[in-house]
């Protein structure tokens, strides 16, 4: 699939203002998208191919000034999704910080368990109960490595994927068109 392919996300609303969170007191540009609009746009984008650009096409029943509305909406979408990119970046950074600490703790605990297990095996080789305990310590040490392994192998993927999606949405072009007979 080529990078120059543009995927279109279609929305239909009565008025442009419906796309924004009515509880957000800030001016139109920079306002949060309405949670349902954001869910719709993001959900649709997640279903599209993972390459190429997005175009958000909004069909409205009424819009007295089409070009200013399109410009404001373009800026608002860009601002909103860039803030989401930054939030994902910070969340990913925090996850890796937690992963490094978990790895340090896990490796330290694994080494301690392995050393104690080796000591028990050398000192009490004939005692089967302590032999079981020695093997249990090695298993416990590896279990302690579960969280850092999970972070570095699996947990970061969804955050990175979402960050890239938000970057693509922040760069989306926005088109607004009036359709007078939306309900017919």
Short mmCIF file of C-alpha atoms in Angstrom, two decimals:
data_model
loop_
_atom_site.label_atom_id
_atom_site.label_comp_id
_atom_site.label_asym_id
_atom_site.label_seq_id
_atom_site.Cartn_x
_atom_site.Cartn_y
_atom_site.Cartn_z
CA UNK A 1 0.00 0.00 0.00
CA UNK A 2 1.35 3.41 -0.94
CA UNK A 3 1.86 6.22 1.58
CA UNK A 4 0.06 8.75 -0.69
CA UNK A 5 -3.32 7.02 -0.36
CA UNK A 6 -5.77 9.14 1.63
CA UNK A 7 -8.35 7.39 3.79
CA UNK A 8 -11.60 9.34 4.32
CA UNK A 9 -13.53 9.46 7.59
CA UNK A 10 -17.13 10.65 7.08
CA UNK A 11 -19.21 12.46 9.69
CA UNK A 12 -22.70 13.94 9.44
CA UNK A 13 -23.91 16.55 11.91
CA UNK A 14 -26.55 19.27 12.04
CA UNK A 15 -24.04 21.94 13.11
CA UNK A 16 -20.23 22.05 13.38
CA UNK A 17 -20.53 22.89 17.11
CA UNK A 18 -21.85 19.36 17.73
CA UNK A 19 -18.33 18.04 17.19
CA UNK A 20 -17.05 19.82 20.29
CA UNK A 21 -17.43 19.16 23.99
CA UNK A 22 -20.15 21.53 25.18
CA UNK A 23 -18.69 21.45 28.72
CA UNK A 24 -15.32 22.81 27.52
CA UNK A 25 -15.32 26.59 28.18
CA UNK A 26 -12.39 27.40 25.87
CA UNK A 27 -12.87 29.08 22.49
CA UNK A 28 -13.67 26.98 19.45
CA UNK A 29 -10.05 26.38 18.37
CA UNK A 30 -8.30 24.14 20.87
CA UNK A 31 -11.54 22.89 22.36
CA UNK A 32 -11.84 19.24 23.14
CA UNK A 33 -13.78 17.20 20.68
CA UNK A 34 -17.04 15.83 21.94
CA UNK A 35 -16.28 12.37 23.42
CA UNK A 36 -18.71 10.71 21.01
CA UNK A 37 -17.20 12.52 18.02
CA UNK A 38 -13.67 11.62 19.16
CA UNK A 39 -14.68 7.98 19.66
CA UNK A 40 -16.29 7.92 16.22
CA UNK A 41 -13.29 9.49 14.45
CA UNK A 42 -10.70 7.41 16.31
CA UNK A 43 -12.73 4.21 15.96
CA UNK A 44 -13.16 4.71 12.23
CA UNK A 45 -9.45 5.54 11.85
CA UNK A 46 -8.47 2.36 13.71
CA UNK A 47 -10.41 0.31 11.15
CA UNK A 48 -8.62 1.86 8.18
CA UNK A 49 -5.21 0.76 6.87
CA UNK A 50 -2.23 1.68 9.03
CA UNK A 51 -0.49 3.64 6.27
CA UNK A 52 -1.32 6.85 4.46
CA UNK A 53 -3.03 10.08 5.37
CA UNK A 54 -6.52 10.79 6.66
CA UNK A 55 -9.17 13.14 5.39
CA UNK A 56 -12.07 14.02 7.66
CA UNK A 57 -15.16 14.89 5.62
CA UNK A 58 -17.90 16.57 7.64
CA UNK A 59 -21.33 17.00 6.13
CA UNK A 60 -23.47 19.57 7.94
CA UNK A 61 -27.11 20.52 7.55
CA UNK A 62 -26.37 24.18 8.21
CA UNK A 63 -23.22 26.26 8.11
CA UNK A 64 -23.51 30.00 7.41
CA UNK A 65 -19.77 30.49 6.78
CA UNK A 66 -18.33 27.34 5.26
CA UNK A 67 -14.64 28.26 4.76
CA UNK A 68 -14.10 29.84 8.22
CA UNK A 69 -15.82 26.80 9.78
CA UNK A 70 -13.54 24.44 7.85
CA UNK A 71 -10.44 26.40 8.89
CA UNK A 72 -11.51 26.47 12.56
CA UNK A 73 -12.35 22.77 12.47
CA UNK A 74 -9.02 21.92 10.80
CA UNK A 75 -7.14 23.82 13.52
CA UNK A 76 -9.23 22.30 16.30
CA UNK A 77 -8.74 18.72 15.05
CA UNK A 78 -5.01 19.29 14.70
CA UNK A 79 -4.73 20.82 18.16
CA UNK A 80 -6.85 18.11 19.78
CA UNK A 81 -4.96 15.18 18.29
CA UNK A 82 -1.54 16.77 18.86
CA UNK A 83 -2.44 16.97 22.55
CA UNK A 84 -3.32 13.27 22.39
CA UNK A 85 0.05 12.53 20.73
CA UNK A 86 1.81 14.27 23.61
CA UNK A 87 -0.29 12.41 26.20
CA UNK A 88 0.58 9.07 24.57
CA UNK A 89 4.26 10.04 24.43
CA UNK A 90 4.25 10.82 28.14
CA UNK A 91 2.39 7.60 28.94
CA UNK A 92 4.90 5.59 26.89
CA UNK A 93 7.79 7.34 28.62
CA UNK A 94 6.27 6.54 32.04
CA UNK A 95 5.75 2.91 31.02
CA UNK A 96 9.41 2.55 30.02
CA UNK A 97 10.50 4.24 33.27
CA UNK A 98 8.39 1.72 35.21
CA UNK A 99 9.82 -1.03 33.02
CA UNK A 100 13.39 -0.05 33.84
CA UNK A 101 12.64 -0.05 37.57
CA UNK A 102 10.78 -3.35 37.28
CA UNK A 103 13.72 -4.81 35.37
CA UNK A 104 16.21 -3.63 38.00
CA UNK A 105 14.10 -5.07 40.82
CA UNK A 106 13.35 -8.28 38.90
CA UNK A 107 16.98 -8.96 37.96
CA UNK A 108 18.13 -8.22 41.53
CA UNK A 109 15.51 -10.56 42.93
CA UNK A 110 16.35 -13.25 40.35
CA UNK A 111 20.05 -13.06 41.24
CA UNK A 112 19.26 -13.21 44.96
CA UNK A 113 16.96 -16.20 44.45
CA UNK A 114 19.52 -17.98 42.29
CA UNK A 115 22.33 -17.38 44.84
CA UNK A 116 20.15 -18.56 47.74
CA UNK A 117 19.03 -21.57 45.71
CA UNK A 118 22.65 -22.50 44.90
CA UNK A 119 23.61 -22.13 48.55
CA UNK A 120 20.73 -24.37 49.69
CA UNK A 121 21.59 -27.02 47.09
CA UNK A 122 25.26 -27.05 48.15
CA UNK A 123 24.61 -27.08 51.88
CA UNK A 124 21.64 -29.41 52.00
CA UNK A 125 21.95 -31.60 48.90
CA UNK A 126 20.61 -34.65 50.71
CA UNK A 127 17.48 -32.93 52.08
CA UNK A 128 14.74 -33.27 49.49
CA UNK A 129 12.50 -30.66 51.14
CA UNK A 130 15.20 -27.99 50.92
CA UNK A 131 15.93 -29.12 47.34
CA UNK A 132 12.30 -28.38 46.45
CA UNK A 133 12.62 -24.99 48.18
CA UNK A 134 15.82 -24.29 46.21
CA UNK A 135 14.05 -25.02 42.90
CA UNK A 136 11.07 -22.94 44.04
CA UNK A 137 13.38 -19.97 44.62
CA UNK A 138 14.63 -20.13 41.03
CA UNK A 139 11.03 -20.25 39.77
CA UNK A 140 10.09 -17.31 42.03
CA UNK A 141 13.01 -15.34 40.65
CA UNK A 142 11.83 -15.88 37.09
CA UNK A 143 8.25 -15.05 38.03
CA UNK A 144 9.57 -11.69 39.31
CA UNK A 145 10.82 -11.04 35.76
CA UNK A 146 7.30 -11.39 34.36
CA UNK A 147 6.36 -7.69 34.65
CA UNK A 148 9.47 -6.19 33.01
CA UNK A 149 9.29 -8.77 30.24
CA UNK A 150 5.62 -7.96 29.72
CA UNK A 151 6.36 -4.22 29.55
CA UNK A 152 9.27 -4.49 27.11
CA UNK A 153 7.72 -7.16 24.88
CA UNK A 154 4.01 -6.33 24.84
CA UNK A 155 2.68 -3.32 26.80
CA UNK A 156 4.32 -0.58 24.74
CA UNK A 157 2.89 -1.65 21.37
CA UNK A 158 -0.68 -0.40 21.90
CA UNK A 159 0.57 2.95 23.21
CA UNK A 160 2.92 3.41 20.27
CA UNK A 161 0.22 2.34 17.80
CA UNK A 162 -2.24 4.84 19.33
CA UNK A 163 0.39 7.61 19.26
CA UNK A 164 1.02 7.01 15.55
CA UNK A 165 -2.73 6.98 14.87
CA UNK A 166 -3.12 10.31 16.69
CA UNK A 167 -0.22 11.76 14.68
CA UNK A 168 -1.96 10.75 11.47
CA UNK A 169 -5.25 12.23 12.70
CA UNK A 170 -3.52 15.48 13.72
CA UNK A 171 -2.31 15.79 10.14
CA UNK A 172 -5.70 15.00 8.62
CA UNK A 173 -7.16 17.41 6.13
CA UNK A 174 -10.68 18.52 6.94
CA UNK A 175 -13.44 19.14 4.41
CA UNK A 176 -16.81 20.62 5.31
CA UNK A 177 -19.78 20.57 3.00
CA UNK A 178 -23.40 21.54 3.45
CA UNK A 179 -26.08 19.03 2.64
CA UNK A 180 -29.46 20.70 3.01
CA UNK A 181 -31.56 17.53 2.86
CA UNK A 182 -29.72 15.37 5.42
CA UNK A 183 -32.92 13.91 6.88
CA UNK A 184 -34.61 12.91 3.65
#
